[in-house]
């Protein structure tokens, strides 16, 4: 009986220890970076997406706002990025942020579109590990030609 108890302990206890540890599947943070070619403050039909833009994830302590985590990525040829985040940032405030644009004529971080909040915890009811971030944008210093026509499609016309 003693042998059975020792064998049981040697086989079952390590298995229970491994099973009780959470599996660390990383979060996948996805988003896009655009150039606000008409300086409209939002994406339009004239918007282009920026390959080679640098973006990051920043997580700060909720109370002190001390930076606790930072990770950077670069957008692909379509202006999209994908970042892997291994840690759960349950009690932290995390944002995707613009860092730089390779386009000299479109390198001014658009006010209000320079960061986007992202929730990086598994303790909020979200089943997926993928997190989609609102598009962030850089603006041109001057609108490109033809923007008046582009922006006219967004005006409210009364009958």
Short mmCIF file of C-alpha atoms in Angstrom, two decimals:
data_model
loop_
_atom_site.label_atom_id
_atom_site.label_comp_id
_atom_site.label_asym_id
_atom_site.label_seq_id
_atom_site.Cartn_x
_atom_site.Cartn_y
_atom_site.Cartn_z
CA UNK A 1 0.00 0.00 0.00
CA UNK A 2 2.88 2.36 0.78
CA UNK A 3 4.37 1.70 -2.66
CA UNK A 4 1.05 2.53 -4.27
CA UNK A 5 0.85 5.82 -2.34
CA UNK A 6 4.40 6.81 -3.38
CA UNK A 7 3.75 5.86 -7.01
CA UNK A 8 0.50 7.81 -6.93
CA UNK A 9 2.29 10.86 -5.52
CA UNK A 10 5.12 10.67 -8.06
CA UNK A 11 2.81 10.40 -11.06
CA UNK A 12 -0.22 12.46 -10.14
CA UNK A 13 1.22 15.41 -8.22
CA UNK A 14 3.50 16.68 -11.03
CA UNK A 15 0.60 16.34 -13.47
CA UNK A 16 -1.65 18.39 -11.18
CA UNK A 17 1.04 21.04 -10.77
CA UNK A 18 1.41 21.44 -14.55
CA UNK A 19 -2.37 21.48 -15.09
CA UNK A 20 -2.90 24.20 -12.48
CA UNK A 21 -0.52 26.66 -14.17
CA UNK A 22 -2.22 28.87 -16.76
CA UNK A 23 -1.18 28.43 -20.36
CA UNK A 24 0.57 31.57 -21.56
CA UNK A 25 -0.92 32.34 -24.94
CA UNK A 26 0.18 35.79 -26.05
CA UNK A 27 -2.19 38.60 -26.92
CA UNK A 28 -2.04 39.64 -30.56
CA UNK A 29 -2.58 43.39 -30.93
CA UNK A 30 -3.54 44.46 -34.47
CA UNK A 31 -4.11 47.87 -36.01
CA UNK A 32 -3.45 50.22 -38.92
CA UNK A 33 -1.67 53.54 -39.35
CA UNK A 34 -2.98 56.04 -41.88
CA UNK A 35 -2.02 59.35 -43.43
CA UNK A 36 -4.77 61.94 -43.08
CA UNK A 37 -4.15 63.41 -46.52
CA UNK A 38 -7.01 65.92 -46.23
CA UNK A 39 -6.30 66.94 -42.61
CA UNK A 40 -9.91 66.00 -41.80
CA UNK A 41 -9.21 64.31 -38.47
CA UNK A 42 -10.63 60.99 -39.67
CA UNK A 43 -10.18 58.46 -42.46
CA UNK A 44 -11.61 59.53 -45.82
CA UNK A 45 -11.71 58.04 -49.31
CA UNK A 46 -8.39 59.85 -49.96
CA UNK A 47 -6.69 58.31 -46.91
CA UNK A 48 -3.55 56.29 -47.55
CA UNK A 49 -1.96 53.78 -45.19
CA UNK A 50 1.66 54.14 -44.12
CA UNK A 51 4.15 51.30 -44.55
CA UNK A 52 7.17 51.50 -42.26
CA UNK A 53 5.51 53.56 -39.51
CA UNK A 54 6.69 52.83 -35.98
CA UNK A 55 4.05 52.12 -33.34
CA UNK A 56 4.20 50.87 -29.79
CA UNK A 57 2.26 49.48 -26.87
CA UNK A 58 2.66 51.30 -23.56
CA UNK A 59 1.21 50.05 -20.28
CA UNK A 60 1.20 52.27 -17.21
CA UNK A 61 0.36 51.76 -13.57
CA UNK A 62 -3.28 52.81 -13.12
CA UNK A 63 -2.51 54.96 -10.05
CA UNK A 64 0.95 56.42 -10.58
CA UNK A 65 0.98 56.37 -14.41
CA UNK A 66 4.52 54.99 -14.25
CA UNK A 67 5.49 53.28 -17.50
CA UNK A 68 5.72 49.54 -16.77
CA UNK A 69 5.78 47.97 -20.24
CA UNK A 70 6.74 49.11 -23.72
CA UNK A 71 6.98 47.18 -26.97
CA UNK A 72 7.44 48.51 -30.53
CA UNK A 73 6.61 47.31 -34.03
CA UNK A 74 6.70 48.55 -37.62
CA UNK A 75 3.80 48.56 -40.06
CA UNK A 76 3.90 46.32 -43.13
CA UNK A 77 3.32 47.31 -46.77
CA UNK A 78 -0.42 47.80 -46.10
CA UNK A 79 0.09 50.03 -43.05
CA UNK A 80 -0.95 47.21 -40.70
CA UNK A 81 0.89 46.06 -37.61
CA UNK A 82 0.73 43.07 -35.33
CA UNK A 83 2.34 42.93 -31.88
CA UNK A 84 2.66 39.96 -29.55
CA UNK A 85 2.24 40.73 -25.85
CA UNK A 86 3.00 37.81 -23.52
CA UNK A 87 2.04 39.35 -20.20
CA UNK A 88 -1.41 40.00 -18.77
CA UNK A 89 -1.70 43.70 -17.85
CA UNK A 90 -4.83 43.37 -15.73
CA UNK A 91 -4.45 46.45 -13.52
CA UNK A 92 -2.64 48.63 -16.03
CA UNK A 93 -3.74 51.22 -18.55
CA UNK A 94 -2.45 50.20 -21.99
CA UNK A 95 -2.43 52.23 -25.20
CA UNK A 96 -1.21 51.69 -28.72
CA UNK A 97 0.79 54.83 -29.61
CA UNK A 98 2.27 56.38 -32.72
CA UNK A 99 6.05 56.76 -32.64
CA UNK A 100 7.17 57.91 -36.09
CA UNK A 101 6.25 58.07 -39.75
CA UNK A 102 8.72 57.46 -42.59
CA UNK A 103 6.77 59.90 -44.78
CA UNK A 104 8.20 63.39 -44.35
CA UNK A 105 5.07 65.04 -45.77
CA UNK A 106 2.81 63.07 -43.40
CA UNK A 107 4.60 62.94 -40.06
CA UNK A 108 2.52 65.15 -37.77
CA UNK A 109 0.72 62.96 -35.22
CA UNK A 110 -2.99 63.70 -35.73
CA UNK A 111 -4.49 65.10 -32.54
CA UNK A 112 -6.86 62.58 -31.00
CA UNK A 113 -5.67 59.86 -33.39
CA UNK A 114 -2.14 59.48 -31.96
CA UNK A 115 -3.08 56.75 -29.45
CA UNK A 116 -5.78 54.17 -28.89
CA UNK A 117 -6.72 52.26 -25.72
CA UNK A 118 -6.28 48.49 -25.73
CA UNK A 119 -7.37 46.06 -23.00
CA UNK A 120 -4.68 43.46 -22.31
CA UNK A 121 -6.19 41.15 -19.73
CA UNK A 122 -8.01 37.85 -19.80
CA UNK A 123 -10.12 38.78 -16.76
CA UNK A 124 -12.76 40.78 -18.63
CA UNK A 125 -14.86 38.13 -20.36
CA UNK A 126 -13.20 38.41 -23.78
CA UNK A 127 -12.50 34.93 -25.11
CA UNK A 128 -10.18 35.88 -27.97
CA UNK A 129 -6.48 36.62 -27.60
CA UNK A 130 -6.69 39.06 -30.52
CA UNK A 131 -7.14 42.74 -29.75
CA UNK A 132 -8.05 45.14 -32.55
CA UNK A 133 -7.03 48.74 -32.02
CA UNK A 134 -8.70 51.75 -33.64
CA UNK A 135 -6.68 53.10 -36.56
CA UNK A 136 -4.16 55.77 -35.62
CA UNK A 137 -3.02 58.50 -37.97
CA UNK A 138 -0.44 61.02 -38.96
CA UNK A 139 -1.54 64.18 -40.76
CA UNK A 140 -0.05 66.17 -43.59
CA UNK A 141 1.01 69.72 -42.84
CA UNK A 142 -1.19 70.94 -45.71
CA UNK A 143 -4.15 69.14 -47.33
CA UNK A 144 -3.42 67.60 -50.71
CA UNK A 145 -5.15 68.97 -53.79
CA UNK A 146 -8.66 67.68 -54.40
CA UNK A 147 -9.58 67.47 -50.72
CA UNK A 148 -12.45 69.95 -51.00
CA UNK A 149 -14.20 67.52 -53.33
CA UNK A 150 -13.40 64.56 -51.06
CA UNK A 151 -14.68 66.34 -47.95
CA UNK A 152 -17.86 67.50 -49.67
CA UNK A 153 -19.11 63.88 -49.69
CA UNK A 154 -19.14 64.00 -45.88
CA UNK A 155 -21.24 67.17 -45.58
CA UNK A 156 -24.83 66.95 -44.42
CA UNK A 157 -27.05 68.26 -47.22
CA UNK A 158 -30.59 69.31 -46.33
CA UNK A 159 -33.39 68.99 -48.87
#
